[in-house]
GROMACS .gro file of C-alpha atoms in nm:
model
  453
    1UNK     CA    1   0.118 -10.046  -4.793
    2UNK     CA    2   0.221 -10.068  -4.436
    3UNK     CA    3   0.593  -9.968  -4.508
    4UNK     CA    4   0.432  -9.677  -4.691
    5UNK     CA    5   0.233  -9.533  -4.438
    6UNK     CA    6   0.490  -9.547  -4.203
    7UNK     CA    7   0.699  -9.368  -4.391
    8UNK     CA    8   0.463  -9.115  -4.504
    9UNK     CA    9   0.394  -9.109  -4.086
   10UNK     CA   10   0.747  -9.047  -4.008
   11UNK     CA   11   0.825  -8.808  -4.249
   12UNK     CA   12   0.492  -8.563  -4.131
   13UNK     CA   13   0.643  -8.642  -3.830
   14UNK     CA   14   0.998  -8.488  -3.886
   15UNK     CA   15   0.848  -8.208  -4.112
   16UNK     CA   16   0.633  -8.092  -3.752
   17UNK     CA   17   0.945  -8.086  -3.564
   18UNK     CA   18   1.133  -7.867  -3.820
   19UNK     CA   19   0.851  -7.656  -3.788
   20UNK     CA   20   0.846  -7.625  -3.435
   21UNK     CA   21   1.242  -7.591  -3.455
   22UNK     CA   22   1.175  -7.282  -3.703
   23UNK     CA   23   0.914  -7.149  -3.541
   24UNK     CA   24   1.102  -7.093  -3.198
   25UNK     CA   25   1.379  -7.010  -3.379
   26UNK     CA   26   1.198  -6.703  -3.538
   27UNK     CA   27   1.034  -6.637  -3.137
   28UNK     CA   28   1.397  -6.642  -3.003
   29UNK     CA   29   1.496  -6.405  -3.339
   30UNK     CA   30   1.210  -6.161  -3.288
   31UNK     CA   31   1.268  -6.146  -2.884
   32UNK     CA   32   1.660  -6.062  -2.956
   33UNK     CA   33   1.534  -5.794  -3.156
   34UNK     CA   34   1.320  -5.606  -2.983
   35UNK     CA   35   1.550  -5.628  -2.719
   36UNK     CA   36   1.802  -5.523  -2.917
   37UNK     CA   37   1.570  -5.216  -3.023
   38UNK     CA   38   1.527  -5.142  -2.668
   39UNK     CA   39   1.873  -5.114  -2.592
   40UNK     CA   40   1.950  -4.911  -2.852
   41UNK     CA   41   1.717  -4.691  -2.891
   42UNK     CA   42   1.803  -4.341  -2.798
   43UNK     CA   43   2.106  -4.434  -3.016
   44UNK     CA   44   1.906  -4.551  -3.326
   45UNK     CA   45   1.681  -4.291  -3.311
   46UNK     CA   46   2.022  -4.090  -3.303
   47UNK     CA   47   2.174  -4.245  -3.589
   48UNK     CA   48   1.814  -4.154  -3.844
   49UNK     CA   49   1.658  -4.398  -4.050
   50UNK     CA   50   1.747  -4.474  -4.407
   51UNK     CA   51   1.584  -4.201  -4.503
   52UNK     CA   52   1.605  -3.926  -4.240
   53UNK     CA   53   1.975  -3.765  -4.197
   54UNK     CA   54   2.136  -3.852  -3.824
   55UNK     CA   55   1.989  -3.627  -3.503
   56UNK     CA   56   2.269  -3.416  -3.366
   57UNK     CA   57   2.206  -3.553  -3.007
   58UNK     CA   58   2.384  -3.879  -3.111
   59UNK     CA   59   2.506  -4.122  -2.908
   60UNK     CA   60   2.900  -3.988  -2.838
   61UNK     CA   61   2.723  -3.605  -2.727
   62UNK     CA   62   2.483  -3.794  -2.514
   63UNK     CA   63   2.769  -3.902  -2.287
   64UNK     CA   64   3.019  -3.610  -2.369
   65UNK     CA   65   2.790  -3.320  -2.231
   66UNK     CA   66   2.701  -3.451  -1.922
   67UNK     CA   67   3.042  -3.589  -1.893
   68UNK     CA   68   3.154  -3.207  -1.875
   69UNK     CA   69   2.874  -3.076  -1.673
   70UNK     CA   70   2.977  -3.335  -1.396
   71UNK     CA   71   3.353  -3.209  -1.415
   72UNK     CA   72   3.226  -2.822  -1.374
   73UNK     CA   73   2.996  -2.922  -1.083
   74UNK     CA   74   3.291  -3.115  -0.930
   75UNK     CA   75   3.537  -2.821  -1.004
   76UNK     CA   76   3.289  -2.552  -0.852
   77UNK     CA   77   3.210  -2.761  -0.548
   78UNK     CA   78   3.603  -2.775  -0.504
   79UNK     CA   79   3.641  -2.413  -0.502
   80UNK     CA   80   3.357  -2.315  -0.290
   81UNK     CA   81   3.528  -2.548  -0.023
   82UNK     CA   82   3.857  -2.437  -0.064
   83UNK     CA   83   3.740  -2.070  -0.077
   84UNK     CA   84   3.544  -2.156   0.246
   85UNK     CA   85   3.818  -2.381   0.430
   86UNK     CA   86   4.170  -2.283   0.315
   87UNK     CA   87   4.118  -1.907   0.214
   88UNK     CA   88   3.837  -1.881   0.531
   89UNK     CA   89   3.619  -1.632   0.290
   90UNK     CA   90   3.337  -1.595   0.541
   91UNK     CA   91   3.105  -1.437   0.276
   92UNK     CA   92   3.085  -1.817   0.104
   93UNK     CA   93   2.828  -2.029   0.244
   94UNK     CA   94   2.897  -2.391   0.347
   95UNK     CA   95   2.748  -2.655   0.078
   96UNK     CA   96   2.427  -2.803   0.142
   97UNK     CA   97   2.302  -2.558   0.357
   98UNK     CA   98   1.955  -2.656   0.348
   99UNK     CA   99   2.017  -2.977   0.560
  100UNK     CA  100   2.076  -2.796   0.889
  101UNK     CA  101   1.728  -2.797   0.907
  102UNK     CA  102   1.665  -3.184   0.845
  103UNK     CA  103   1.939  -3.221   1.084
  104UNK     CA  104   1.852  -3.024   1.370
  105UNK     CA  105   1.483  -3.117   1.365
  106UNK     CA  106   1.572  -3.508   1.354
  107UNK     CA  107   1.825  -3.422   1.651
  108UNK     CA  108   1.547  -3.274   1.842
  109UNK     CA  109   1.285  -3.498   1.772
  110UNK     CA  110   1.492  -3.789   1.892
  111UNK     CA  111   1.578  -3.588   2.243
  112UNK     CA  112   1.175  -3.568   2.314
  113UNK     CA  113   1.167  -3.205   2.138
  114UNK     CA  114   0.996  -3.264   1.844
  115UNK     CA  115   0.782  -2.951   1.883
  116UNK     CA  116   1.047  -2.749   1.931
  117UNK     CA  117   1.183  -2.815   1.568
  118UNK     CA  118   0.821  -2.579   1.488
  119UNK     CA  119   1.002  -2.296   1.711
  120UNK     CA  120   1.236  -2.067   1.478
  121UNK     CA  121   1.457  -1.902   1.795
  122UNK     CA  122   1.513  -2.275   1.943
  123UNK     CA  123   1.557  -2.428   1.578
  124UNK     CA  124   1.872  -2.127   1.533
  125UNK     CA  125   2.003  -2.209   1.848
  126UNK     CA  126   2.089  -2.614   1.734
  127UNK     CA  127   2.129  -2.506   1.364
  128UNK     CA  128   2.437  -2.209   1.502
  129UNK     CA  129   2.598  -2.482   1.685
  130UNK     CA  130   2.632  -2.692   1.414
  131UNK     CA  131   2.695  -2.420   1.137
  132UNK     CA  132   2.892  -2.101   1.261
  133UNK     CA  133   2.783  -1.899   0.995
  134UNK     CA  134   2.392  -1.910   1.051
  135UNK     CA  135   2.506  -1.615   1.287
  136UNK     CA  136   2.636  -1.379   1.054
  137UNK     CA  137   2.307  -1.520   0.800
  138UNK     CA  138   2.058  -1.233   0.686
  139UNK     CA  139   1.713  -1.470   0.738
  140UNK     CA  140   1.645  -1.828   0.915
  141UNK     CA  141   1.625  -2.165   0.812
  142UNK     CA  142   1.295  -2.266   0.958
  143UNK     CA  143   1.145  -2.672   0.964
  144UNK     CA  144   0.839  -2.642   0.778
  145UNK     CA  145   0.767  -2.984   0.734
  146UNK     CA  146   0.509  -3.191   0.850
  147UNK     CA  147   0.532  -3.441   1.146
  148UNK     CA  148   0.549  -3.740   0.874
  149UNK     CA  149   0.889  -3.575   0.730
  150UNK     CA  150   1.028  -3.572   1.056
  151UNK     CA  151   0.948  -3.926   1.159
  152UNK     CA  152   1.105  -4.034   0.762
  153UNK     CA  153   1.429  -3.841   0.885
  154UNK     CA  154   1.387  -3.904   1.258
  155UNK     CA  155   1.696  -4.161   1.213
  156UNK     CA  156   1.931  -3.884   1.098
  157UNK     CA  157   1.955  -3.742   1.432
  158UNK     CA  158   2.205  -4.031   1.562
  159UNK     CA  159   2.456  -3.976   1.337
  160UNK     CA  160   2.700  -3.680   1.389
  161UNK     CA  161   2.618  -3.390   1.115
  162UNK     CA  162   2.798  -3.449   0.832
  163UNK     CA  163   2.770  -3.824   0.853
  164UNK     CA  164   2.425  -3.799   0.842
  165UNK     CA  165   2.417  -3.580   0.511
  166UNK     CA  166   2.650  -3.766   0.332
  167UNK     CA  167   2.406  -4.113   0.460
  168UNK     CA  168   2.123  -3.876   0.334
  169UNK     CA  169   2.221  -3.735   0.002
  170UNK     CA  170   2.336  -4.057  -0.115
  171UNK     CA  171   2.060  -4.270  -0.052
  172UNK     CA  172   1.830  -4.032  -0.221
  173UNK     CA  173   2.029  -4.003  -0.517
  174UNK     CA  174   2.061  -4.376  -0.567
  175UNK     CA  175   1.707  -4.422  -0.490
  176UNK     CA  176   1.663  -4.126  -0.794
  177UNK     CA  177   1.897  -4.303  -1.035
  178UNK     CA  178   1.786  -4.642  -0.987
  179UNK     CA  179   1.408  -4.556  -1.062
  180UNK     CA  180   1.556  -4.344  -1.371
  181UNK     CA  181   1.736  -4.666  -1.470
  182UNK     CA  182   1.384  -4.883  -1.471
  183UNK     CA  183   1.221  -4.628  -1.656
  184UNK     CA  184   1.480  -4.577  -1.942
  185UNK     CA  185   1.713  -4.901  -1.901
  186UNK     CA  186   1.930  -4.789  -2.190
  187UNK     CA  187   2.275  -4.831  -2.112
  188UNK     CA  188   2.357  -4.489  -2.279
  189UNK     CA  189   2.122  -4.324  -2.066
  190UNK     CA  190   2.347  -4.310  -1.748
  191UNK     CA  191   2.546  -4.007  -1.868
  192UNK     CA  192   2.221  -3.776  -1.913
  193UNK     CA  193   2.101  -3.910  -1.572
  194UNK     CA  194   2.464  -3.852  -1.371
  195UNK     CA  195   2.487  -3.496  -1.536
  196UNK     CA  196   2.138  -3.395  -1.495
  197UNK     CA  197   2.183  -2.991  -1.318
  198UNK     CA  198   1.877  -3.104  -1.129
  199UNK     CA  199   2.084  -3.376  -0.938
  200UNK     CA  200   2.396  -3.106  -0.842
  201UNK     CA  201   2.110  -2.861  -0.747
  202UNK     CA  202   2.006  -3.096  -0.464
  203UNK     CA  203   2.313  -3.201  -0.353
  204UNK     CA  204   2.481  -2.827  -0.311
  205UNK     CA  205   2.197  -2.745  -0.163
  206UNK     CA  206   2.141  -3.024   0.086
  207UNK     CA  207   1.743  -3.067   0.017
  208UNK     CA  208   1.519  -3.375   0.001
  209UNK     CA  209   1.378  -3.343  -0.370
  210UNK     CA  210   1.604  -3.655  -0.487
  211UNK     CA  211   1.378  -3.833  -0.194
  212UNK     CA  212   1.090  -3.685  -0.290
  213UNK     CA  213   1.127  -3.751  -0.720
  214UNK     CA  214   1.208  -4.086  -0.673
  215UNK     CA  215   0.932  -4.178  -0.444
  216UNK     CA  216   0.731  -4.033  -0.663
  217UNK     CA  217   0.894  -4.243  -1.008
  218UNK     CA  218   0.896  -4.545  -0.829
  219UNK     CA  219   0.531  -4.524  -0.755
  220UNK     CA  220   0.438  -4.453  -1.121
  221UNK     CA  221   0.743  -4.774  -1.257
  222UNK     CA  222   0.531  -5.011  -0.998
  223UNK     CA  223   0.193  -4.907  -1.064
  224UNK     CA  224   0.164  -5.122  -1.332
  225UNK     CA  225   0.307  -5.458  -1.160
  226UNK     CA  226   0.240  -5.392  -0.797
  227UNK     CA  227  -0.027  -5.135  -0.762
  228UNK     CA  228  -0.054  -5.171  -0.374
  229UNK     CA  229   0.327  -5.070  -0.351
  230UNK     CA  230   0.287  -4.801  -0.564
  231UNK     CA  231  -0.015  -4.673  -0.328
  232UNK     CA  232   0.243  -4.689  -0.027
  233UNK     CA  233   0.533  -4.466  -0.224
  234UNK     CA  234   0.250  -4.213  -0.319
  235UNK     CA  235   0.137  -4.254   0.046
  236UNK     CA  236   0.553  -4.174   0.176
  237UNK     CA  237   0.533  -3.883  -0.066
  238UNK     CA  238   0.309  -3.660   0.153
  239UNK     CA  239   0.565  -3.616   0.347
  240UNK     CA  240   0.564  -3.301   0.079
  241UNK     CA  241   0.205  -3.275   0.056
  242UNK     CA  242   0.226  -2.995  -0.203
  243UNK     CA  243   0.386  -3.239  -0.444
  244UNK     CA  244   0.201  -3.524  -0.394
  245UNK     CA  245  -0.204  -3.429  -0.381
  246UNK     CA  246  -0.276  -3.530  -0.777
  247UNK     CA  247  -0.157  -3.912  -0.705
  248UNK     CA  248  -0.460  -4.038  -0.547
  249UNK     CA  249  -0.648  -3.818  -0.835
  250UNK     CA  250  -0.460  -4.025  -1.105
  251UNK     CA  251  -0.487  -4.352  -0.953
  252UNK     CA  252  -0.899  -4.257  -0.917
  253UNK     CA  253  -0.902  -4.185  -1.253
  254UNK     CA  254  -0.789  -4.499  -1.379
  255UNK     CA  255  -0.958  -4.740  -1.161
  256UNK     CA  256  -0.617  -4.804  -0.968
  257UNK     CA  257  -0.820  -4.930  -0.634
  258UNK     CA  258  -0.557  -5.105  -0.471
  259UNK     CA  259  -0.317  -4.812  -0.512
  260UNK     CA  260  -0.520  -4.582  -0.392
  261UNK     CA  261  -0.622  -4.767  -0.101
  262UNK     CA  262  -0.248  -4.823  -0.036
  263UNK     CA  263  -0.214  -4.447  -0.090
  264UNK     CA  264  -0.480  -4.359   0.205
  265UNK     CA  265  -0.331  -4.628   0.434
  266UNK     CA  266   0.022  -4.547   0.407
  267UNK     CA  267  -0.090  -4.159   0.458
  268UNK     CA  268  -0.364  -4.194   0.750
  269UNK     CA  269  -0.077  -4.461   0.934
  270UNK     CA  270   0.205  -4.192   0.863
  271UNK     CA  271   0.039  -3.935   0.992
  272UNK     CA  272  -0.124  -4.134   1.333
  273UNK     CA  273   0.215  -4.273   1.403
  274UNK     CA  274   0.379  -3.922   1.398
  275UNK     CA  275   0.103  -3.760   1.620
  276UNK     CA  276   0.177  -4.011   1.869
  277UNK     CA  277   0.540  -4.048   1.838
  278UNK     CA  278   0.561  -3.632   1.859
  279UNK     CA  279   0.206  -3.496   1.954
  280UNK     CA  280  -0.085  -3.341   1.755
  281UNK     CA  281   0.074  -2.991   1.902
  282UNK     CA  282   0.313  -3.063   1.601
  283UNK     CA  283   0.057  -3.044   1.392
  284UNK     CA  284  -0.095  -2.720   1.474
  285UNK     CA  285   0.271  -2.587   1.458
  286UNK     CA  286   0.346  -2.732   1.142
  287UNK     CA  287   0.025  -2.530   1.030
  288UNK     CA  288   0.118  -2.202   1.175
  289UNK     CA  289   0.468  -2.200   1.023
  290UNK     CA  290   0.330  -2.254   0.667
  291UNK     CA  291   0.090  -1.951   0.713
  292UNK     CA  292   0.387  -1.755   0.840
  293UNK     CA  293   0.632  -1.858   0.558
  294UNK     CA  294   0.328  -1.820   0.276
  295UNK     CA  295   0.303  -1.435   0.410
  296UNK     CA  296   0.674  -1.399   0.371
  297UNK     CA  297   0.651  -1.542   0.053
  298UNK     CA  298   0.377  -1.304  -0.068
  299UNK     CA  299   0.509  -1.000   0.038
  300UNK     CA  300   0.850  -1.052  -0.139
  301UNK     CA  301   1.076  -1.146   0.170
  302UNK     CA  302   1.226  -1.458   0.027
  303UNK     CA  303   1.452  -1.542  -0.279
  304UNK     CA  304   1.200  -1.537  -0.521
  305UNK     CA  305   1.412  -1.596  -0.838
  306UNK     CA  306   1.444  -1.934  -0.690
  307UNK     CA  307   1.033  -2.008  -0.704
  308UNK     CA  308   0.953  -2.123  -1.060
  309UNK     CA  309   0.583  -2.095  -1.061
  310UNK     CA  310   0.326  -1.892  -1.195
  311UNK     CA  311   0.254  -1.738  -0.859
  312UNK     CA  312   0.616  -1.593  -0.820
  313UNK     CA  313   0.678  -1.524  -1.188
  314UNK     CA  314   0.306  -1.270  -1.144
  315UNK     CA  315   0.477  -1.080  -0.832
  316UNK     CA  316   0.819  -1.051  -1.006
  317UNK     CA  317   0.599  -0.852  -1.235
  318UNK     CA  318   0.491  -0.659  -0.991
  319UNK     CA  319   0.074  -0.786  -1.014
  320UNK     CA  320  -0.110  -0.757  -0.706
  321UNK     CA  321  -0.141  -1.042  -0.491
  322UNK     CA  322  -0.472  -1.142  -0.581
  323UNK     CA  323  -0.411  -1.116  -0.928
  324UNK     CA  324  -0.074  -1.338  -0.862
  325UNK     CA  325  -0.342  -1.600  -0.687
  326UNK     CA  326  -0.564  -1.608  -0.971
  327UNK     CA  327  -0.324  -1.685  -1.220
  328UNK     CA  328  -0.173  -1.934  -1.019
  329UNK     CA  329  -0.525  -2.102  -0.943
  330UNK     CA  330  -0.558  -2.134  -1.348
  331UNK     CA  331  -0.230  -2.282  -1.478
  332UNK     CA  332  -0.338  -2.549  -1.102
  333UNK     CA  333  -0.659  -2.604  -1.233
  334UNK     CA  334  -0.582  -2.645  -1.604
  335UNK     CA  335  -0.285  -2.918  -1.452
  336UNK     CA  336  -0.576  -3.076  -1.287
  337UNK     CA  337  -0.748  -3.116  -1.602
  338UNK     CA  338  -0.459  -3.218  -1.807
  339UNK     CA  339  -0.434  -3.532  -1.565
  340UNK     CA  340  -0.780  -3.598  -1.517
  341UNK     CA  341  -0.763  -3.621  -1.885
  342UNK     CA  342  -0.457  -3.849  -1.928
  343UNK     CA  343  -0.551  -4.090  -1.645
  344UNK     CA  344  -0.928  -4.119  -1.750
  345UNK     CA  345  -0.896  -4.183  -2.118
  346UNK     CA  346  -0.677  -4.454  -2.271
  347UNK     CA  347  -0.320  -4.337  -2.408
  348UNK     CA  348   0.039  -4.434  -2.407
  349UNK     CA  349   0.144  -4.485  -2.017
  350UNK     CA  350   0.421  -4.280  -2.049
  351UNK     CA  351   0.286  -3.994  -2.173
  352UNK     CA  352   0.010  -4.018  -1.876
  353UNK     CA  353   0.360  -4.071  -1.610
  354UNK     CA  354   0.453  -3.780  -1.811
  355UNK     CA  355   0.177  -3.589  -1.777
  356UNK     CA  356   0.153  -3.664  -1.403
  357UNK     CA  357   0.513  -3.564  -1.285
  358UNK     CA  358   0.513  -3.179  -1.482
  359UNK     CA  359   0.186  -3.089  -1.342
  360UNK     CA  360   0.285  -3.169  -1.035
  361UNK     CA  361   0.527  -2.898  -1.031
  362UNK     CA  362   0.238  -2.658  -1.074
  363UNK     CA  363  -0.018  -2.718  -0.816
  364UNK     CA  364   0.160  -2.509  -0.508
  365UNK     CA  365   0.255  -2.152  -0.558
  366UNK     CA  366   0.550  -2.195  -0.338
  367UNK     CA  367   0.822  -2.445  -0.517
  368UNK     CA  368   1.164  -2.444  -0.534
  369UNK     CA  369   1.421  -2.482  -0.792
  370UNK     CA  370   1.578  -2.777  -0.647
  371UNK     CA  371   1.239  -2.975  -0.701
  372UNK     CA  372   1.296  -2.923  -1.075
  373UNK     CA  373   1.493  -3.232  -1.013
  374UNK     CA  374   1.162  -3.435  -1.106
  375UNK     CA  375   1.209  -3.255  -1.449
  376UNK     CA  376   1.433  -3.562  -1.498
  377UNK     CA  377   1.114  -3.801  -1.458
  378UNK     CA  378   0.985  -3.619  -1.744
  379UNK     CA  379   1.262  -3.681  -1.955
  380UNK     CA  380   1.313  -4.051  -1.909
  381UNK     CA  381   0.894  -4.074  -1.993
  382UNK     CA  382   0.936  -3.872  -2.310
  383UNK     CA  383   1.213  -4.041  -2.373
  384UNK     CA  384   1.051  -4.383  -2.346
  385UNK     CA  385   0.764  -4.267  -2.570
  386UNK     CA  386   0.966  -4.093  -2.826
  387UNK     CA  387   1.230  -4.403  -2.838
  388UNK     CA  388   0.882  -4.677  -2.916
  389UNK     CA  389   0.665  -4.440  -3.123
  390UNK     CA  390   0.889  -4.206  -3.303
  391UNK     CA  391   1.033  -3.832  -3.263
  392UNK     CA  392   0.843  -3.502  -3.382
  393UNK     CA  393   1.027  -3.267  -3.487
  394UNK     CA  394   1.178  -3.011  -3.141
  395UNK     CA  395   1.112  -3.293  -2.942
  396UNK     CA  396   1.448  -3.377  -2.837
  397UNK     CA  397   1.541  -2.995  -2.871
  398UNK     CA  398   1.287  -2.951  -2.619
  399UNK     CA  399   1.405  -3.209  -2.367
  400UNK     CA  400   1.740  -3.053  -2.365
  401UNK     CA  401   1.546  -2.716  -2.245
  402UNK     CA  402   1.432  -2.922  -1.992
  403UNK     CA  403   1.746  -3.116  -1.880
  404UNK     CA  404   1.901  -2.762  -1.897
  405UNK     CA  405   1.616  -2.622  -1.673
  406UNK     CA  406   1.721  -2.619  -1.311
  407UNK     CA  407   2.045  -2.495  -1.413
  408UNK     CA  408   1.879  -2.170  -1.631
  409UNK     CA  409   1.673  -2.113  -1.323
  410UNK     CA  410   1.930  -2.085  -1.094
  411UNK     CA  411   2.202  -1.878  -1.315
  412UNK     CA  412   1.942  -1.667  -1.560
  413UNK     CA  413   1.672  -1.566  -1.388
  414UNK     CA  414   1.830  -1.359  -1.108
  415UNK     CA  415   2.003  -1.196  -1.356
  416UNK     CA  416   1.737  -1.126  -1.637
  417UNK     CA  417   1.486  -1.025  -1.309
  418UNK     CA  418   1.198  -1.236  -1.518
  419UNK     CA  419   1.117  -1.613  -1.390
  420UNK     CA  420   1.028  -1.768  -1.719
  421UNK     CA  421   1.061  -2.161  -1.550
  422UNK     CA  422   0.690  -2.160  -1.546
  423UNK     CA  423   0.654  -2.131  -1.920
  424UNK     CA  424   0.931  -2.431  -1.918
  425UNK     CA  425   0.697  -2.666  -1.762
  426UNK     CA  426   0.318  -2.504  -1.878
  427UNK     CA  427   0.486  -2.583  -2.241
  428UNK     CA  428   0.601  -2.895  -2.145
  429UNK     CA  429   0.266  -3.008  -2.005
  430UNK     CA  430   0.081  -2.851  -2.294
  431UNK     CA  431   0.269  -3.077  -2.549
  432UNK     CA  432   0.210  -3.375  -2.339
  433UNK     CA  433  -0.173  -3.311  -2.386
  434UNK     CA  434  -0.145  -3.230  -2.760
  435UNK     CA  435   0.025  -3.576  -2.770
  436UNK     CA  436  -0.190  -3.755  -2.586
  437UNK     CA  437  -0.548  -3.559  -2.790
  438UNK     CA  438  -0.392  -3.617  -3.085
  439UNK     CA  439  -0.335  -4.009  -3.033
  440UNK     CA  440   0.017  -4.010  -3.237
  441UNK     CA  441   0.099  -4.356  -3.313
  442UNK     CA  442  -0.006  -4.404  -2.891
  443UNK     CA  443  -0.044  -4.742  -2.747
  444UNK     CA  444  -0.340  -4.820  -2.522
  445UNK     CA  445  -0.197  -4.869  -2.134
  446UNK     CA  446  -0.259  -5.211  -2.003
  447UNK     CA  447  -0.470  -5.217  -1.714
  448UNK     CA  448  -0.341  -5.092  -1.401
  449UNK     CA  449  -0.262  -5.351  -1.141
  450UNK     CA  450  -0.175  -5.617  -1.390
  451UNK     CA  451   0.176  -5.733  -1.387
  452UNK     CA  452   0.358  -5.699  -1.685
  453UNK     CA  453   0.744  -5.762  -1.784
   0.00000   0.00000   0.00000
């Protein structure tokens, strides 16, 4: 009876460790799957299920179009510099033009002149040094920045010009592509992200909005594992207030506490370290050059086929100011909503990152194209969504629109005398909230603050 019971024991015993064996053998199955899912997926989603025929964005277009967009950008940027250098055409501006500004306020800031960088006449002066042909340029290139932009690119000013903008423009774009990566890790993804217009926009033009959209990505990848560093990127990012005033709204609607006390910190230090470092005259400066510029603005003296918002697109049509104002106030204040909405009520967290980032672009009336570059945020949300719950049908139509966007705004609008870019992102935001109303197939967000993988 013994002898029986032991091997009755023994054999229980080797029948639980089999099915331990098999049961973390079906774990270590199921984890390779999903991750091979996530991999994948903008390429399965590509390819159609058994039943539904193959997308045309497959996975060989997804690398072939942006492949050819980056060898036009590189073959334009050739010829404007050997149009500029060889053939000395002085009717071709220099490429990224916008920098001298970044430059020559760093430069003066670090020589004890930080108020100066508020003076237009004494900004020229530095800004014609460096740049021969801001003397034969119809307009100025003013600093109208706050204090905490200048003490971000305060460093700048060591490094002879050039030096510093290449130092610049690359930093900001890997900080941009790396966030891009952590939000849509697929491998296939790289192409879309290296050919996105939005990205050449910046560069040619020599503006912070790489800076600017991937402070603003990295804040919304980390809010969910570490909320107080998330705060201090969304703090950083009011270095462009304009773009950054519907954080701390999103992270109060949500209950993100730590973030948004990180937010106020990194702000209210920012801001108290520049006033001493350059003086609260700065500040009244900064003020007064805003005011100055918004009048500009308003009465038409400015490029205005470059300004896709609602304001701009009103006074291409000729409406009054106030009318211009009012419209503008109601695409702001339905944005508000739309992200009040998202952050308050449980949905999918990428549709609320989503949801975020494009109404961002329509709170100020005075944007420029090359901030379209967050569009690309956008994308790599949608795309995360679309790639876990599913595509509707125009979906991935429509995110070609928007990878397309900066470009259109640029080349079309000037030409067709209309800005339609506003109706690219009031769309865009308006299917976010359909999504996110309807519930389709969404996933509750964990809470914020807790760490996931």
């Amino acid at each position: 009876m013994k002898n029986e019971a032991a091997s009755v024991s023994r054999k229980r015993s080797v029948e639980v460790i089999f099915r331990g064996f098999s049961m973390k053998a079906r774990r270590r199955t199921d984890v390779h799957r999903a991750c091979t899912v996530t991999r994948t997926g903008i390429a399965a989603s590509a390819r159609g299920s058994g039943t539904a025929p193959p997308h045309w964005l497959d996975e060989r277009r997804l690398r072939l179009y942006p492949l050819a967009a980056l060898i036009c950008y590189v073959i334009l940027a050739m010829g404007l510099i050997v149009r500029r250098t060889a053939l000395h055409q002085p009717d071709v501006p220099p490429l990224a033009l916008d920098f001298l500004p970044f430059w020559s306020a760093s430069y003066l800031g670090l020589h004890g002149h930080a108020l100066d960088a508020y003076d237009v006449v004494k900004l020229t002066r530095i800004e014609t040094v460096v740049e021969p042909y801001m003397r034969d340029l119809n307009g100025i290139m003013p600093w109208l920045y706050p204090p905490t932009m200048l003490l971000l690119v305060l460093p700048l000013g060591w490094l002879p010009y050039w030096m510093a903008y290449g130092v610049f423009a690359i930093a900001a774009l890997l900080l941009f592509v790396r966030v891009v990566r952590k939000i849509a890790p697929w491998p296939q993804a790289i192409w879309p992200i290296l050919g996105f217009p939005g990205i050449a926009l910046v560069l040619v033009a020599g503006q912070a909005a790489c800076l600017t959209a991937g402070l603003a990505g990295l804040s919304l990848w980390l809010l969910r594992r570490h909320a107080g560093w998330a705060g201090v990127c969304a703090g950083l990012l009011f270095a462009k207030p304009h773009l950054a005033i519907l954080f701390p709204l999103a992270f109060l609607c949500c209950h993100a506490w730590r973030a948004l006390a990180a937010c106020l910190a990194t702000l209210l230090a920012t801001w108290l370290l520049s006033l001493v470092a350059f003086g609260p005259d700065t500040l009244l400066a900064f003020l007064h050059g805003v005011q100055a510029a918004q009048g500009t603005i308003a009465e038409g003296q400015a490029y205005l086929f470059r300004m896709p918002t609602v304001f701009i697109m009103a006074r291409m049509m000729h409406a009054p100011i106030w009318v211009a104002y009012a419209l503008h106030a109601v695409a702001a204040l339905a944005a508000v909503a739309v992200v009040a909405n998202a952050w308050c009520k449980p949905c999918a967290y990428p549709l609320r990152a989503a949801a975020l980032v494009t109404a961002s672009l329509l709170i100020s009336p005075y944007l420029y194209d090359y901030d379209m570059v967050w569009l690309g945020l956008v994308i790599a949300w949608l795309c995360v969504h679309g790639v876990a719950h599913g595509w509707q049908v125009g979906e991935r139509e429509w995110l070609v629109v928007l990878w397309v966007a900066p470009l259109l705004g640029l080349v079309v609008v000037d030409f067709v005398g209309f800005q339609f870019l506003p109706f690219v992102t009031l769309t865009t935001l308006v299917g976010i909230h359909l999504k996110i109303r309807s519930g389709a197939q969404a996933v509750l967000a964990p809470p914020i603050g807790e760490a996931t993988s």
